[in-house]
mmCIF file with all atom_site columns, C-alpha atoms in Angstrom:
data_model
loop_
_atom_site.group_PDB
_atom_site.id
_atom_site.type_symbol
_atom_site.label_atom_id
_atom_site.label_alt_id
_atom_site.label_comp_id
_atom_site.label_asym_id
_atom_site.label_entity_id
_atom_site.label_seq_id
_atom_site.pdbx_PDB_ins_code
_atom_site.Cartn_x
_atom_site.Cartn_y
_atom_site.Cartn_z
_atom_site.occupancy
_atom_site.B_iso_or_equiv
_atom_site.pdbx_formal_charge
_atom_site.auth_seq_id
_atom_site.auth_comp_id
_atom_site.auth_asym_id
_atom_site.auth_atom_id
_atom_site.pdbx_PDB_model_num
ATOM 1   C CA . SER A 1 1   ? 23.948 77.253  256.288 1.00 49.00 ? 1   SER A CA 1
ATOM 2   C CA . ASP A 1 2   ? 23.196 80.959  256.580 1.00 72.00 ? 2   ASP A CA 1
ATOM 3   C CA . TRP A 1 3   ? 24.663 83.307  253.975 1.00 72.00 ? 3   TRP A CA 1
ATOM 4   C CA . HIS A 1 4   ? 25.883 86.784  254.808 1.00 76.00 ? 4   HIS A CA 1
ATOM 5   C CA . HIS A 1 5   ? 26.928 89.621  252.545 1.00 79.00 ? 5   HIS A CA 1
ATOM 6   C CA . TRP A 1 6   ? 30.227 91.154  253.705 1.00 79.00 ? 6   TRP A CA 1
ATOM 7   C CA . SER A 1 7   ? 31.551 94.440  252.367 1.00 83.00 ? 7   SER A CA 1
ATOM 8   C CA . CYS A 1 8   ? 34.985 95.810  253.178 1.00 81.00 ? 8   CYS A CA 1
ATOM 9   C CA . VAL A 1 9   ? 35.716 99.417  252.202 1.00 82.00 ? 9   VAL A CA 1
ATOM 10  C CA . TYR A 1 10  ? 39.089 101.141 252.262 1.00 78.00 ? 10  TYR A CA 1
ATOM 11  C CA . ASN A 1 11  ? 39.096 104.963 252.162 1.00 81.00 ? 11  ASN A CA 1
ATOM 12  C CA . HIS A 1 12  ? 42.626 106.054 251.237 1.00 78.00 ? 12  HIS A CA 1
ATOM 13  C CA . GLU A 1 13  ? 42.070 109.741 252.033 1.00 80.00 ? 13  GLU A CA 1
ATOM 14  C CA . ARG A 1 14  ? 40.890 108.972 255.575 1.00 82.00 ? 14  ARG A CA 1
ATOM 15  C CA . GLN A 1 15  ? 43.183 105.914 255.985 1.00 80.00 ? 15  GLN A CA 1
ATOM 16  C CA . GLN A 1 16  ? 40.085 104.026 257.128 1.00 83.00 ? 16  GLN A CA 1
ATOM 17  C CA . GLN A 1 17  ? 38.789 100.448 256.803 1.00 82.00 ? 17  GLN A CA 1
ATOM 18  C CA . ILE A 1 18  ? 35.027 99.958  257.138 1.00 84.00 ? 18  ILE A CA 1
ATOM 19  C CA . ILE A 1 19  ? 33.247 96.576  257.320 1.00 83.00 ? 19  ILE A CA 1
ATOM 20  C CA . TYR A 1 20  ? 29.533 95.990  256.716 1.00 84.00 ? 20  TYR A CA 1
ATOM 21  C CA . CYS A 1 21  ? 27.580 92.767  257.282 1.00 81.00 ? 21  CYS A CA 1
ATOM 22  C CA . ASP A 1 22  ? 24.319 92.465  255.340 1.00 80.00 ? 22  ASP A CA 1
ATOM 23  C CA . GLY A 1 23  ? 24.492 96.215  254.675 1.00 82.00 ? 23  GLY A CA 1
ATOM 24  C CA . GLU A 1 24  ? 24.869 97.204  258.336 1.00 84.00 ? 24  GLU A CA 1
ATOM 25  C CA . LEU A 1 25  ? 28.017 98.821  259.760 1.00 85.00 ? 25  LEU A CA 1
ATOM 26  C CA . GLU A 1 26  ? 30.003 96.165  261.639 1.00 83.00 ? 26  GLU A CA 1
ATOM 27  C CA . ALA A 1 27  ? 33.411 97.736  262.291 1.00 82.00 ? 27  ALA A CA 1
ATOM 28  C CA . CYS A 1 28  ? 35.592 100.705 261.436 1.00 85.00 ? 28  CYS A CA 1
ATOM 29  C CA . ARG A 1 29  ? 39.290 101.227 262.085 1.00 83.00 ? 29  ARG A CA 1
ATOM 30  C CA . GLN A 1 30  ? 42.407 103.018 260.909 1.00 84.00 ? 30  GLN A CA 1
ATOM 31  C CA . PRO A 1 31  ? 45.056 100.426 260.006 1.00 75.00 ? 31  PRO A CA 1
ATOM 32  C CA . ALA A 1 32  ? 48.703 101.045 260.718 1.00 74.00 ? 32  ALA A CA 1
ATOM 33  C CA . ASN A 1 33  ? 51.244 100.736 257.914 1.00 70.00 ? 33  ASN A CA 1
ATOM 34  C CA . TYR A 1 34  ? 48.852 99.660  255.156 1.00 67.00 ? 34  TYR A CA 1
ATOM 35  C CA . GLN A 1 35  ? 50.916 99.110  251.973 1.00 66.00 ? 35  GLN A CA 1
ATOM 36  C CA . GLY A 1 36  ? 48.257 98.033  249.467 1.00 65.00 ? 36  GLY A CA 1
ATOM 37  C CA . THR A 1 37  ? 50.659 95.904  247.437 1.00 65.00 ? 37  THR A CA 1
ATOM 38  C CA . GLY A 1 38  ? 51.457 92.240  247.044 1.00 68.00 ? 38  GLY A CA 1
ATOM 39  C CA . ASN A 1 39  ? 49.315 89.137  246.652 1.00 71.00 ? 39  ASN A CA 1
ATOM 40  C CA . LEU A 1 40  ? 45.731 89.037  247.933 1.00 73.00 ? 40  LEU A CA 1
ATOM 41  C CA . TYR A 1 41  ? 44.857 86.026  250.100 1.00 74.00 ? 41  TYR A CA 1
ATOM 42  C CA . ILE A 1 42  ? 41.191 85.155  250.582 1.00 74.00 ? 42  ILE A CA 1
ATOM 43  C CA . GLY A 1 43  ? 40.425 82.801  253.452 1.00 72.00 ? 43  GLY A CA 1
ATOM 44  C CA . ALA A 1 44  ? 43.857 83.152  255.075 1.00 69.00 ? 44  ALA A CA 1
ATOM 45  C CA . LEU A 1 45  ? 45.524 85.748  257.265 1.00 64.00 ? 45  LEU A CA 1
ATOM 46  C CA . LYS A 1 46  ? 49.216 86.620  257.269 1.00 60.00 ? 46  LYS A CA 1
ATOM 47  C CA . GLY A 1 47  ? 49.857 85.001  253.929 1.00 62.00 ? 47  GLY A CA 1
ATOM 48  C CA . THR A 1 48  ? 49.055 81.341  254.325 1.00 62.00 ? 48  THR A CA 1
ATOM 49  C CA . SER A 1 49  ? 48.024 80.942  257.977 1.00 62.00 ? 49  SER A CA 1
ATOM 50  C CA . ALA A 1 50  ? 45.024 81.646  260.274 1.00 67.00 ? 50  ALA A CA 1
ATOM 51  C CA . PHE A 1 51  ? 42.504 80.058  257.913 1.00 70.00 ? 51  PHE A CA 1
ATOM 52  C CA . PHE A 1 52  ? 38.783 80.747  257.430 1.00 70.00 ? 52  PHE A CA 1
ATOM 53  C CA . GLU A 1 53  ? 36.275 77.893  257.740 1.00 71.00 ? 53  GLU A CA 1
ATOM 54  C CA . GLY A 1 54  ? 33.051 78.088  255.737 1.00 73.00 ? 54  GLY A CA 1
ATOM 55  C CA . GLN A 1 55  ? 31.818 78.756  252.215 1.00 76.00 ? 55  GLN A CA 1
ATOM 56  C CA . LEU A 1 56  ? 32.705 81.657  249.915 1.00 78.00 ? 56  LEU A CA 1
ATOM 57  C CA . ALA A 1 57  ? 30.768 82.851  246.875 1.00 78.00 ? 57  ALA A CA 1
ATOM 58  C CA . ASP A 1 58  ? 30.807 85.854  244.591 1.00 81.00 ? 58  ASP A CA 1
ATOM 59  C CA . LEU A 1 59  ? 33.950 87.876  245.349 1.00 84.00 ? 59  LEU A CA 1
ATOM 60  C CA . ARG A 1 60  ? 34.315 91.396  243.898 1.00 85.00 ? 60  ARG A CA 1
ATOM 61  C CA . ILE A 1 61  ? 36.719 94.293  244.130 1.00 83.00 ? 61  ILE A CA 1
ATOM 62  C CA . TRP A 1 62  ? 35.639 97.776  243.038 1.00 84.00 ? 62  TRP A CA 1
ATOM 63  C CA . LYS A 1 63  ? 37.623 100.955 242.513 1.00 82.00 ? 63  LYS A CA 1
ATOM 64  C CA . GLY A 1 64  ? 36.518 103.705 244.880 1.00 82.00 ? 64  GLY A CA 1
ATOM 65  C CA . VAL A 1 65  ? 34.589 103.922 248.131 1.00 83.00 ? 65  VAL A CA 1
ATOM 66  C CA . ARG A 1 66  ? 31.052 102.512 248.117 1.00 81.00 ? 66  ARG A CA 1
ATOM 67  C CA . THR A 1 67  ? 28.404 104.335 250.139 1.00 82.00 ? 67  THR A CA 1
ATOM 68  C CA . PRO A 1 68  ? 26.165 102.466 252.597 1.00 84.00 ? 68  PRO A CA 1
ATOM 69  C CA . GLN A 1 69  ? 23.253 102.967 250.155 1.00 86.00 ? 69  GLN A CA 1
ATOM 70  C CA . GLU A 1 70  ? 25.236 101.488 247.228 1.00 83.00 ? 70  GLU A CA 1
ATOM 71  C CA . ILE A 1 71  ? 26.085 98.506  249.418 1.00 81.00 ? 71  ILE A CA 1
ATOM 72  C CA . GLN A 1 72  ? 22.420 98.048  250.419 1.00 82.00 ? 72  GLN A CA 1
ATOM 73  C CA . ASP A 1 73  ? 21.285 98.301  246.784 1.00 81.00 ? 73  ASP A CA 1
ATOM 74  C CA . ALA A 1 74  ? 23.658 95.507  245.678 1.00 76.00 ? 74  ALA A CA 1
ATOM 75  C CA . LEU A 1 75  ? 23.172 93.033  248.542 1.00 74.00 ? 75  LEU A CA 1
ATOM 76  C CA . ASN A 1 76  ? 21.771 90.153  246.482 1.00 74.00 ? 76  ASN A CA 1
ATOM 77  C CA . SER A 1 77  ? 22.745 90.989  242.923 1.00 78.00 ? 77  SER A CA 1
ATOM 78  C CA . ARG A 1 78  ? 24.981 89.167  240.441 1.00 77.00 ? 78  ARG A CA 1
ATOM 79  C CA . LEU A 1 79  ? 27.116 90.978  237.894 1.00 84.00 ? 79  LEU A CA 1
ATOM 80  C CA . THR A 1 80  ? 28.077 90.477  234.263 1.00 88.00 ? 80  THR A CA 1
ATOM 81  C CA . GLY A 1 81  ? 31.741 91.480  234.800 1.00 92.00 ? 81  GLY A CA 1
ATOM 82  C CA . ASN A 1 82  ? 31.511 94.577  232.578 1.00 93.00 ? 82  ASN A CA 1
ATOM 83  C CA . GLU A 1 83  ? 30.330 97.067  235.219 1.00 89.00 ? 83  GLU A CA 1
ATOM 84  C CA . SER A 1 84  ? 32.109 100.430 235.420 1.00 88.00 ? 84  SER A CA 1
ATOM 85  C CA . GLY A 1 85  ? 34.686 100.591 238.230 1.00 86.00 ? 85  GLY A CA 1
ATOM 86  C CA . LEU A 1 86  ? 34.816 96.814  238.709 1.00 86.00 ? 86  LEU A CA 1
ATOM 87  C CA . LEU A 1 87  ? 38.484 95.804  239.135 1.00 85.00 ? 87  LEU A CA 1
ATOM 88  C CA . ALA A 1 88  ? 37.985 92.069  239.734 1.00 86.00 ? 88  ALA A CA 1
ATOM 89  C CA . TYR A 1 89  ? 35.024 89.686  239.845 1.00 88.00 ? 89  TYR A CA 1
ATOM 90  C CA . TRP A 1 90  ? 35.074 86.026  240.827 1.00 86.00 ? 90  TRP A CA 1
ATOM 91  C CA . PRO A 1 91  ? 31.532 84.563  240.926 1.00 84.00 ? 91  PRO A CA 1
ATOM 92  C CA . LEU A 1 92  ? 33.128 81.218  241.910 1.00 82.00 ? 92  LEU A CA 1
ATOM 93  C CA . ASP A 1 93  ? 30.956 79.322  239.459 1.00 81.00 ? 93  ASP A CA 1
ATOM 94  C CA . GLU A 1 94  ? 33.669 77.200  237.811 1.00 81.00 ? 94  GLU A CA 1
ATOM 95  C CA . GLY A 1 95  ? 32.640 74.113  239.797 1.00 81.00 ? 95  GLY A CA 1
ATOM 96  C CA . LYS A 1 96  ? 35.963 72.293  239.325 1.00 82.00 ? 96  LYS A CA 1
ATOM 97  C CA . GLY A 1 97  ? 39.695 72.849  239.097 1.00 84.00 ? 97  GLY A CA 1
ATOM 98  C CA . THR A 1 98  ? 42.145 74.958  241.088 1.00 85.00 ? 98  THR A CA 1
ATOM 99  C CA . THR A 1 99  ? 41.768 78.293  239.277 1.00 87.00 ? 99  THR A CA 1
ATOM 100 C CA . ILE A 1 100 ? 39.135 80.977  239.769 1.00 87.00 ? 100 ILE A CA 1
ATOM 101 C CA . THR A 1 101 ? 38.698 83.209  236.729 1.00 89.00 ? 101 THR A CA 1
ATOM 102 C CA . ASP A 1 102 ? 38.371 86.983  236.938 1.00 91.00 ? 102 ASP A CA 1
ATOM 103 C CA . LYS A 1 103 ? 35.273 87.733  234.821 1.00 92.00 ? 103 LYS A CA 1
ATOM 104 C CA . THR A 1 104 ? 36.302 91.383  234.229 1.00 92.00 ? 104 THR A CA 1
ATOM 105 C CA . GLY A 1 105 ? 38.997 90.440  231.734 1.00 91.00 ? 105 GLY A CA 1
ATOM 106 C CA . ASN A 1 106 ? 41.620 92.207  233.888 1.00 90.00 ? 106 ASN A CA 1
ATOM 107 C CA . GLY A 1 107 ? 43.568 88.968  234.373 1.00 88.00 ? 107 GLY A CA 1
ATOM 108 C CA . ASN A 1 108 ? 43.243 88.687  238.162 1.00 86.00 ? 108 ASN A CA 1
ATOM 109 C CA . ASP A 1 109 ? 42.790 84.916  238.102 1.00 89.00 ? 109 ASP A CA 1
ATOM 110 C CA . GLY A 1 110 ? 43.340 83.175  241.417 1.00 85.00 ? 110 GLY A CA 1
ATOM 111 C CA . LYS A 1 111 ? 44.744 79.861  242.596 1.00 84.00 ? 111 LYS A CA 1
ATOM 112 C CA . ILE A 1 112 ? 42.775 77.662  244.988 1.00 82.00 ? 112 ILE A CA 1
ATOM 113 C CA . THR A 1 113 ? 44.803 75.771  247.577 1.00 80.00 ? 113 THR A CA 1
ATOM 114 C CA . GLY A 1 114 ? 43.027 72.814  249.160 1.00 78.00 ? 114 GLY A CA 1
ATOM 115 C CA . ALA A 1 115 ? 39.430 74.073  249.032 1.00 77.00 ? 115 ALA A CA 1
ATOM 116 C CA . VAL A 1 116 ? 36.646 72.002  247.458 1.00 75.00 ? 116 VAL A CA 1
ATOM 117 C CA . TRP A 1 117 ? 33.787 72.932  245.139 1.00 79.00 ? 117 TRP A CA 1
ATOM 118 C CA . GLU A 1 118 ? 30.220 72.363  246.352 1.00 75.00 ? 118 GLU A CA 1
ATOM 119 C CA . LYS A 1 119 ? 26.783 73.004  244.884 1.00 72.00 ? 119 LYS A CA 1
ATOM 120 C CA . MET A 1 120 ? 24.503 74.996  247.147 1.00 66.00 ? 120 MET A CA 1
ATOM 121 C CA . GLU A 1 121 ? 21.655 77.488  246.761 1.00 64.00 ? 121 GLU A CA 1
ATOM 122 C CA . ILE A 1 122 ? 22.973 81.017  247.155 1.00 61.00 ? 122 ILE A CA 1
ATOM 123 C CA . PRO A 1 123 ? 20.500 83.934  247.379 1.00 57.00 ? 123 PRO A CA 1
ATOM 124 C CA . PHE A 1 124 ? 21.007 86.252  244.382 1.00 54.00 ? 124 PHE A CA 1
ATOM 125 C CA . GLU A 1 125 ? 18.905 88.422  242.124 1.00 53.00 ? 125 GLU A CA 1
ATOM 126 C CA . ASP A 1 126 ? 20.761 87.851  238.864 1.00 49.00 ? 126 ASP A CA 1
ATOM 127 C CA . ALA A 1 127 ? 21.828 90.530  236.406 1.00 42.00 ? 127 ALA A CA 1
ATOM 128 C CA . ALA A 1 128 ? 22.404 87.742  233.871 1.00 41.00 ? 128 ALA A CA 1
ATOM 129 C CA . SER A 1 129 ? 20.564 84.442  234.143 1.00 36.00 ? 129 SER A CA 1
ATOM 130 C CA . SER A 1 130 ? 23.564 82.572  232.717 1.00 35.00 ? 130 SER A CA 1
ATOM 131 C CA . LEU A 1 131 ? 25.477 83.465  235.897 1.00 35.00 ? 131 LEU A CA 1
ATOM 132 C CA . ASN A 1 132 ? 22.915 81.784  238.123 1.00 37.00 ? 132 ASN A CA 1
ATOM 133 C CA . LYS A 1 133 ? 25.023 78.778  239.062 1.00 41.00 ? 133 LYS A CA 1
ATOM 134 C CA . PRO A 1 134 ? 24.667 77.680  242.696 1.00 41.00 ? 134 PRO A CA 1
ATOM 135 C CA . ILE A 1 135 ? 28.331 76.812  243.274 1.00 45.00 ? 135 ILE A CA 1
ATOM 136 C CA . GLU A 1 136 ? 30.776 78.017  245.894 1.00 46.00 ? 136 GLU A CA 1
ATOM 137 C CA . ILE A 1 137 ? 34.087 77.109  247.474 1.00 52.00 ? 137 ILE A CA 1
ATOM 138 C CA . THR A 1 138 ? 34.285 75.468  250.896 1.00 52.00 ? 138 THR A CA 1
ATOM 139 C CA . VAL A 1 139 ? 37.427 75.942  252.961 1.00 50.00 ? 139 VAL A CA 1
ATOM 140 C CA . ASN A 1 140 ? 38.225 73.890  256.060 1.00 52.00 ? 140 ASN A CA 1
ATOM 141 C CA . GLY A 1 141 ? 39.776 76.514  258.332 1.00 52.00 ? 141 GLY A CA 1
ATOM 142 C CA . GLU A 1 142 ? 43.091 74.666  258.511 1.00 53.00 ? 142 GLU A CA 1
ATOM 143 C CA . THR A 1 143 ? 45.050 74.797  255.244 1.00 51.00 ? 143 THR A CA 1
ATOM 144 C CA . GLU A 1 144 ? 42.787 76.099  252.485 1.00 53.00 ? 144 GLU A CA 1
ATOM 145 C CA . TYR A 1 145 ? 42.734 79.524  250.825 1.00 54.00 ? 145 TYR A CA 1
ATOM 146 C CA . ILE A 1 146 ? 42.593 81.410  247.523 1.00 59.00 ? 146 ILE A CA 1
ATOM 147 C CA . GLU A 1 147 ? 45.570 83.428  246.295 1.00 62.00 ? 147 GLU A CA 1
ATOM 148 C CA . ILE A 1 148 ? 45.305 86.259  243.758 1.00 62.00 ? 148 ILE A CA 1
ATOM 149 C CA . PRO A 1 149 ? 48.782 87.186  242.443 1.00 61.00 ? 149 PRO A CA 1
ATOM 150 C CA . SER A 1 150 ? 49.821 90.837  242.477 1.00 60.00 ? 150 SER A CA 1
ATOM 151 C CA . ASN A 1 151 ? 48.712 92.557  239.263 1.00 61.00 ? 151 ASN A CA 1
ATOM 152 C CA . SER A 1 152 ? 48.937 96.206  238.179 1.00 59.00 ? 152 SER A CA 1
ATOM 153 C CA . ALA A 1 153 ? 45.271 96.064  237.083 1.00 59.00 ? 153 ALA A CA 1
ATOM 154 C CA . LEU A 1 154 ? 44.320 95.359  240.715 1.00 55.00 ? 154 LEU A CA 1
ATOM 155 C CA . ASN A 1 155 ? 45.481 98.576  242.396 1.00 53.00 ? 155 ASN A CA 1
ATOM 156 C CA . LEU A 1 156 ? 44.688 98.325  246.111 1.00 51.00 ? 156 LEU A CA 1
ATOM 157 C CA . ILE A 1 157 ? 46.617 101.408 247.174 1.00 52.00 ? 157 ILE A CA 1
ATOM 158 C CA . ASP A 1 158 ? 43.845 103.953 246.540 1.00 54.00 ? 158 ASP A CA 1
ATOM 159 C CA . ASP A 1 159 ? 40.184 103.671 247.577 1.00 49.00 ? 159 ASP A CA 1
ATOM 160 C CA . PHE A 1 160 ? 38.656 100.240 247.010 1.00 50.00 ? 160 PHE A CA 1
ATOM 161 C CA . TYR A 1 161 ? 35.730 98.069  248.034 1.00 44.00 ? 161 TYR A CA 1
ATOM 162 C CA . VAL A 1 162 ? 35.679 94.271  248.469 1.00 53.00 ? 162 VAL A CA 1
ATOM 163 C CA . ARG A 1 163 ? 32.388 92.385  248.544 1.00 50.00 ? 163 ARG A CA 1
ATOM 164 C CA . PHE A 1 164 ? 31.732 88.671  249.117 1.00 50.00 ? 164 PHE A CA 1
ATOM 165 C CA . LYS A 1 165 ? 29.098 86.235  250.300 1.00 48.00 ? 165 LYS A CA 1
ATOM 166 C CA . TRP A 1 166 ? 30.112 84.076  253.224 1.00 45.00 ? 166 TRP A CA 1
ATOM 167 C CA . GLY A 1 167 ? 28.235 81.056  254.544 1.00 44.00 ? 167 GLY A CA 1
ATOM 168 C CA . VAL A 1 168 ? 28.784 79.208  257.796 1.00 39.00 ? 168 VAL A CA 1
ATOM 169 C CA . ALA A 1 169 ? 26.798 76.554  259.615 1.00 37.00 ? 169 ALA A CA 1
ATOM 170 C CA . LYS A 1 170 ? 26.402 78.708  262.747 1.00 37.00 ? 170 LYS A CA 1
ATOM 171 C CA . ILE A 1 171 ? 27.933 81.928  263.962 1.00 36.00 ? 171 ILE A CA 1
ATOM 172 C CA . GLU A 1 172 ? 27.519 84.003  267.069 1.00 39.00 ? 172 GLU A CA 1
ATOM 173 C CA . LYS A 1 173 ? 27.628 87.766  266.489 1.00 38.00 ? 173 LYS A CA 1
ATOM 174 C CA . ASP A 1 174 ? 30.317 88.254  269.146 1.00 38.00 ? 174 ASP A CA 1
ATOM 175 C CA . ASP A 1 175 ? 32.590 85.771  267.340 1.00 36.00 ? 175 ASP A CA 1
ATOM 176 C CA . ILE A 1 176 ? 32.725 87.670  264.046 1.00 35.00 ? 176 ILE A CA 1
ATOM 177 C CA . LYS A 1 177 ? 36.187 88.834  263.097 1.00 35.00 ? 177 LYS A CA 1
ATOM 178 C CA . ILE A 1 178 ? 37.033 89.406  259.458 1.00 37.00 ? 178 ILE A CA 1
ATOM 179 C CA . LYS A 1 179 ? 40.491 90.319  258.317 1.00 35.00 ? 179 LYS A CA 1
ATOM 180 C CA . MET A 1 180 ? 41.781 90.730  254.818 1.00 38.00 ? 180 MET A CA 1
ATOM 181 C CA . LYS A 1 181 ? 45.513 90.794  254.413 1.00 35.00 ? 181 LYS A CA 1
ATOM 182 C CA . ILE A 1 182 ? 47.395 92.081  251.412 1.00 34.00 ? 182 ILE A CA 1
ATOM 183 C CA . ARG A 1 183 ? 50.952 90.917  251.784 1.00 33.00 ? 183 ARG A CA 1
ATOM 184 C CA . ARG A 1 184 ? 53.923 92.565  250.129 1.00 30.00 ? 184 ARG A CA 1
ATOM 185 C CA . SER A 1 185 ? 55.616 89.989  247.875 1.00 32.00 ? 185 SER A CA 1
#
């Protein structure tokens, strides 16, 4: 499969969502009625429906707006979990179980519903060689997702940046639609 680096930026001041694919601007919009509270669902839209099919690896949420250059500079890097401004980091290297652990120590652990662990080579330039574990989560597009419970340490009301690697067997550029939903509990 081909891996792509997706970055989603939310600029609170401008009320703007910006999406980059492999460091290139993909989409920009101004969402209506964004609340920024509730659980975070990865691989599902509208809570637990409209599911993503493919592989996910290395999910991160940062405080603040990332510039296009910062996004380019970090395309294929792994983190330690101690980086300044990092709110949550899930390298998805557990390899088993139904919990993904937030490596920042902020307690944003997530629950996996239905997805399976697979070993696969993922292109990274590692910050720490111990994090170089080629593991990711595969979701089937029908009933599988990851849920991160609402947590005060994960403030998604102000500026933030979400980054993840996404692999699919084949994708046509015109078919790309990425949505991240934060649902009020």
